[in-house]
mmCIF file of C-alpha atoms in Angstrom:
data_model
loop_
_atom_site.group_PDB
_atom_site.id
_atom_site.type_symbol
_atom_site.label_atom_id
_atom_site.label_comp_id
_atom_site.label_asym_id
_atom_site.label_seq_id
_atom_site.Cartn_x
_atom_site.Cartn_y
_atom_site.Cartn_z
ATOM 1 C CA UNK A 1 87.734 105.964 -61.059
ATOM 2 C CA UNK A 2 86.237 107.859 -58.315
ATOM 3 C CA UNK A 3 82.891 106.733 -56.666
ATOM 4 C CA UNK A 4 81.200 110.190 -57.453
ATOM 5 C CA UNK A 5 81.531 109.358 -61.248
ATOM 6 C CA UNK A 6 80.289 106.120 -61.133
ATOM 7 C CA UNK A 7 76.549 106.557 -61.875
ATOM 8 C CA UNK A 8 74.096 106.235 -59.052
ATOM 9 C CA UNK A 9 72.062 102.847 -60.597
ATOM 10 C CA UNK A 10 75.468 100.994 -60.496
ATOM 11 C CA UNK A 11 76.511 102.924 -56.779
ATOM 12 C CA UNK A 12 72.992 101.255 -56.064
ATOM 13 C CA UNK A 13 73.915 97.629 -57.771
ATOM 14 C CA UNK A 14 77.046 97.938 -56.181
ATOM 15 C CA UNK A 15 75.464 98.790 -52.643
ATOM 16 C CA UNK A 16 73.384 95.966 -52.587
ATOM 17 C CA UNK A 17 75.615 92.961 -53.802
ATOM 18 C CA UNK A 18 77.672 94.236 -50.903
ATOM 19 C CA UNK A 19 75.026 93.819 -48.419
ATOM 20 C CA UNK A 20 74.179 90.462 -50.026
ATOM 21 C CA UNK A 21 77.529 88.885 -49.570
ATOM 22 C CA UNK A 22 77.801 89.912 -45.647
ATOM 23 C CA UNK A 23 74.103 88.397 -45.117
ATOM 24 C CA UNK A 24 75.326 84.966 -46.729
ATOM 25 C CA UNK A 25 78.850 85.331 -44.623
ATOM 26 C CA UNK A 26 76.950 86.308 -41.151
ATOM 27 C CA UNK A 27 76.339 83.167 -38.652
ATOM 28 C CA UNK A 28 72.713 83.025 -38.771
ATOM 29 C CA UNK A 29 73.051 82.090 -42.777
ATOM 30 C CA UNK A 30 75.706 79.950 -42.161
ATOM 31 C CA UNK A 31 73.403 78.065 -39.576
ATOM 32 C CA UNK A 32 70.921 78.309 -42.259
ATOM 33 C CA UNK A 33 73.448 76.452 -44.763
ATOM 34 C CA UNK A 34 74.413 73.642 -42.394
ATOM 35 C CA UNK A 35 72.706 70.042 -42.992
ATOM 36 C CA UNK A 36 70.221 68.604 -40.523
ATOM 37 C CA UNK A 37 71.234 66.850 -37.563
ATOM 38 C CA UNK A 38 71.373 63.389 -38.938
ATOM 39 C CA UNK A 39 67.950 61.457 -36.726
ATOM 40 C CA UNK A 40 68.411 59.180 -33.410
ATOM 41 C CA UNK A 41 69.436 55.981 -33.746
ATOM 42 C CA UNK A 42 66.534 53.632 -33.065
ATOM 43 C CA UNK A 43 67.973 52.066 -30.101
ATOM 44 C CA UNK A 44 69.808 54.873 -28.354
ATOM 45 C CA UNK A 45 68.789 56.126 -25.417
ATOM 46 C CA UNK A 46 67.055 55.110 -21.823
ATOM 47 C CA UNK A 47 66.003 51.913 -20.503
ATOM 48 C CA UNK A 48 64.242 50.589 -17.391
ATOM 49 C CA UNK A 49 65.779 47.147 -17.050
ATOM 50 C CA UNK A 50 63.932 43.962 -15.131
ATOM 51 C CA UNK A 51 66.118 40.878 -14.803
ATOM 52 C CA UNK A 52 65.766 37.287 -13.387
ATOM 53 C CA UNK A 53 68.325 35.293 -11.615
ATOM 54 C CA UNK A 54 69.192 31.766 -13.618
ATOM 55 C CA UNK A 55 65.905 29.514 -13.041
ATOM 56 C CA UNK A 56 63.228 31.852 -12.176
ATOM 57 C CA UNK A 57 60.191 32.675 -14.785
ATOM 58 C CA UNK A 58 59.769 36.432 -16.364
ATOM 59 C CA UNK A 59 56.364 35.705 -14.661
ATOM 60 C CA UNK A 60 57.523 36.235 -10.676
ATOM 61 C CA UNK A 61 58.784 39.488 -9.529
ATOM 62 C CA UNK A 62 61.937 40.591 -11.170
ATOM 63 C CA UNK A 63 65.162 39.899 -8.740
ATOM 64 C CA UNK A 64 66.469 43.021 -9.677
ATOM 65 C CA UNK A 65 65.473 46.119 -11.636
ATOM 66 C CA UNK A 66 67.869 49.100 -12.923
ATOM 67 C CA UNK A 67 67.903 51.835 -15.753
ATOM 68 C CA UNK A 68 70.376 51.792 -18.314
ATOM 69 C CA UNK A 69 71.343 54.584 -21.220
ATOM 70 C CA UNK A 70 72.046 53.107 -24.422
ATOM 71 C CA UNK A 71 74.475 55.200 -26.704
ATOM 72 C CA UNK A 72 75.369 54.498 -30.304
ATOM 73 C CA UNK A 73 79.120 54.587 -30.631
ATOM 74 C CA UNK A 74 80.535 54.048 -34.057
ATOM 75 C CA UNK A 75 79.182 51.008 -35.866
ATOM 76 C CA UNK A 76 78.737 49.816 -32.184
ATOM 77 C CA UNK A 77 76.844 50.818 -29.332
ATOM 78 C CA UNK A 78 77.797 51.849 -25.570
ATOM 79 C CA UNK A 79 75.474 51.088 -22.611
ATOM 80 C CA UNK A 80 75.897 51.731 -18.869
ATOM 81 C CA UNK A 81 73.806 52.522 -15.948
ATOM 82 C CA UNK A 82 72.890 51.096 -12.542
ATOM 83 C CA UNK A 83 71.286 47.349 -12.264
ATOM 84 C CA UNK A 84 70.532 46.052 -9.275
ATOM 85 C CA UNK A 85 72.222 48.750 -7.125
ATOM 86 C CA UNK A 86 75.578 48.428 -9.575
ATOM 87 C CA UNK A 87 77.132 50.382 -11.800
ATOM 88 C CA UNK A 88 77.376 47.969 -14.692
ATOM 89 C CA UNK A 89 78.976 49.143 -18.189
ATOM 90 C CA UNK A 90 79.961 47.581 -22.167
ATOM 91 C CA UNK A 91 79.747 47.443 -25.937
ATOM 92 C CA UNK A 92 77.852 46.123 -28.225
ATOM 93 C CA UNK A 93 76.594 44.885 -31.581
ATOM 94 C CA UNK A 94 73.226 45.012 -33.289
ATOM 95 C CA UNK A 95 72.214 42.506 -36.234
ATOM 96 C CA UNK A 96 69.428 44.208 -38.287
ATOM 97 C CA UNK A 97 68.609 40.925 -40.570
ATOM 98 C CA UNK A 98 68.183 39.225 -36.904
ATOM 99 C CA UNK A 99 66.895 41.644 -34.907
ATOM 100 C CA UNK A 100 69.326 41.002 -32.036
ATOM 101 C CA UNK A 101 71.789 43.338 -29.690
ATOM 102 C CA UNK A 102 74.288 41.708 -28.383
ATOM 103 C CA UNK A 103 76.086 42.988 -25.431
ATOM 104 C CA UNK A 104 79.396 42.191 -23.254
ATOM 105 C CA UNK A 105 79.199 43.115 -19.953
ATOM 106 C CA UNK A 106 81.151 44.364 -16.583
ATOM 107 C CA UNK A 107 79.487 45.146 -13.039
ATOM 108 C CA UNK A 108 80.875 46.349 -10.091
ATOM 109 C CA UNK A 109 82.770 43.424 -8.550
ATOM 110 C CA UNK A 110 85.170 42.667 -11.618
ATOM 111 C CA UNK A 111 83.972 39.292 -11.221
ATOM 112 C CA UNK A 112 80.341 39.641 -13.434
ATOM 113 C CA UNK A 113 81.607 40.102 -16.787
ATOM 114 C CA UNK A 114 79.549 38.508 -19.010
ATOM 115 C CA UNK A 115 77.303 38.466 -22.200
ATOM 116 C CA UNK A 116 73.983 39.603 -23.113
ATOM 117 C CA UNK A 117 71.669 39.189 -26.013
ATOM 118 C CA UNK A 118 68.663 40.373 -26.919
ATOM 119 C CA UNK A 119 65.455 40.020 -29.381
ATOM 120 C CA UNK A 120 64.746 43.676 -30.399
ATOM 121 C CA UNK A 121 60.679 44.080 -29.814
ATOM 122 C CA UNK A 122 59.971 47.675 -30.863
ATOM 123 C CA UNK A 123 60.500 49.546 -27.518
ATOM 124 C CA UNK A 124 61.242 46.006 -25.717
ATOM 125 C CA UNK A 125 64.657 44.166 -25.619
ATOM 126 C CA UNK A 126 64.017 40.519 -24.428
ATOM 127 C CA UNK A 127 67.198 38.782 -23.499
ATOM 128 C CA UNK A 128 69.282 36.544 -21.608
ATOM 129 C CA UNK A 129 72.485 37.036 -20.232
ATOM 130 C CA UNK A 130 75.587 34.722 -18.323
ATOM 131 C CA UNK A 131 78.525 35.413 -16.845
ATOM 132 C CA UNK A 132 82.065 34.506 -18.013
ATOM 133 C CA UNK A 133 83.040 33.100 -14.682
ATOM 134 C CA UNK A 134 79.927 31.160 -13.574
ATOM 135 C CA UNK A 135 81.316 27.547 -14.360
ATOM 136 C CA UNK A 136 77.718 25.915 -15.134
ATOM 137 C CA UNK A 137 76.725 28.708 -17.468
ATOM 138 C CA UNK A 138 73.707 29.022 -16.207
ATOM 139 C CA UNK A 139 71.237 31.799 -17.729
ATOM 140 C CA UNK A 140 68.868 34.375 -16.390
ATOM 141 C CA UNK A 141 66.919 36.605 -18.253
ATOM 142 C CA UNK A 142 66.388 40.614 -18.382
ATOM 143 C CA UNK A 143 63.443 42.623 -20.222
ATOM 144 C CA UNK A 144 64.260 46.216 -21.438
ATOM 145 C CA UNK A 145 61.668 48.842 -21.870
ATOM 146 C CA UNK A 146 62.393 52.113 -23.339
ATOM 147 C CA UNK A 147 61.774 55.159 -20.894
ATOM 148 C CA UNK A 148 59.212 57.629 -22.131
ATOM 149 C CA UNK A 149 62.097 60.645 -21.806
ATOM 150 C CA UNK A 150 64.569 57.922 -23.572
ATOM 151 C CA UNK A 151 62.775 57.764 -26.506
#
C-alpha cells in the first residue's frame, strides 16, 4: 500500500515509534541501560606504609617508610609499591570473619620474600611480617594507613 493512502494519524503513529526505537538504539540510551559500576572494594587502593626492623617498638621512629597500592584481583588482592627505597610486590588473602590480610611478599634483592599479616583497623592495617630466608624467624612490624587520594 502506498504511504499517501495510509491515513495521516497512523503516518504520525508510525513516525514516532520510528523515532522511539533509534533513541533506545543510540549510545547515550544504551549508557543509560548499562548497570552501575559495581562500588570499591574496601581495601583497594593507596597506602603510606611505616615498618620496624625485628626488635624495635612501633613507638621509635619507623626504620623505613614507603607507599603501597593495594588492588583487588579476583577473590585475591595485588599490592606493590616502593618500601624502604624498594620496589616490593605480591598477593594476597583477606579473612572477613577475622579481620586479617594476609600477604606474601618479594623485594628487590630476590632474597626478602616473605609473609605479611595484618589486623584490618578501619583505614589502618597493623601487621607483622618475616622473611622466608631469615633462619631465626625473627619479626618486625609495619602499620598501614590509607592515603586520603587512596580512599
Amino acid at each position: 500500500m502506498p504511504l499517501s493512502r495510509i491515513p495521516a494519524i497512523f503516518r504520525i503513529i508510525l513516525s514516532v515509534l520510528c523515532l522511539g526505537l533509534l533513541l533506545l538504539a543510540s549510545p547515550a540510551a544504551a549508557a543509560q541501560n548499562q548497570p552501575a559500576p559495581a562500588p570499591k572494594d574496601a581495601l583497594e587502593g593507596t597506602w603510606d606504609v611505616s615498618g620496624w626492623e625485628p626488635g624495635l617498638k612501633t613507638t621509635a621512629e619507623p626504620s623505613y617508610t614507603g607507599q603501597v597500592q593495594l588492588h583487588k584481583r579476583g577473590d585475591g588482592y595485588a599490592f606493590d609499591g616502593i618500601i624502604d627505597g624498594g620496589e616490593y610486590f605480591g598477593v594476597g588473602l583477606y579473612d572477613p570473619e577475622a579481620k586479617t590480610l594476609s600477604l606474601a611478599f618479594q623485594g628487590p634483592s630476590g632474597e626478602d620474600a616473605g609473609l605479611a599479616v595484618f589486623k584490618v583497623k578501619g583505614d589502618t592495617l597493623e601487621g607483622h611480617w618475616l622473611y622466608q630466608t631469615d633462619e631465626e624467624g625473627q619479626i618486625g612490624t609495619e602499620v598501614w594507613h590509607r592515603t586520603a587520594a587512596g580512599k
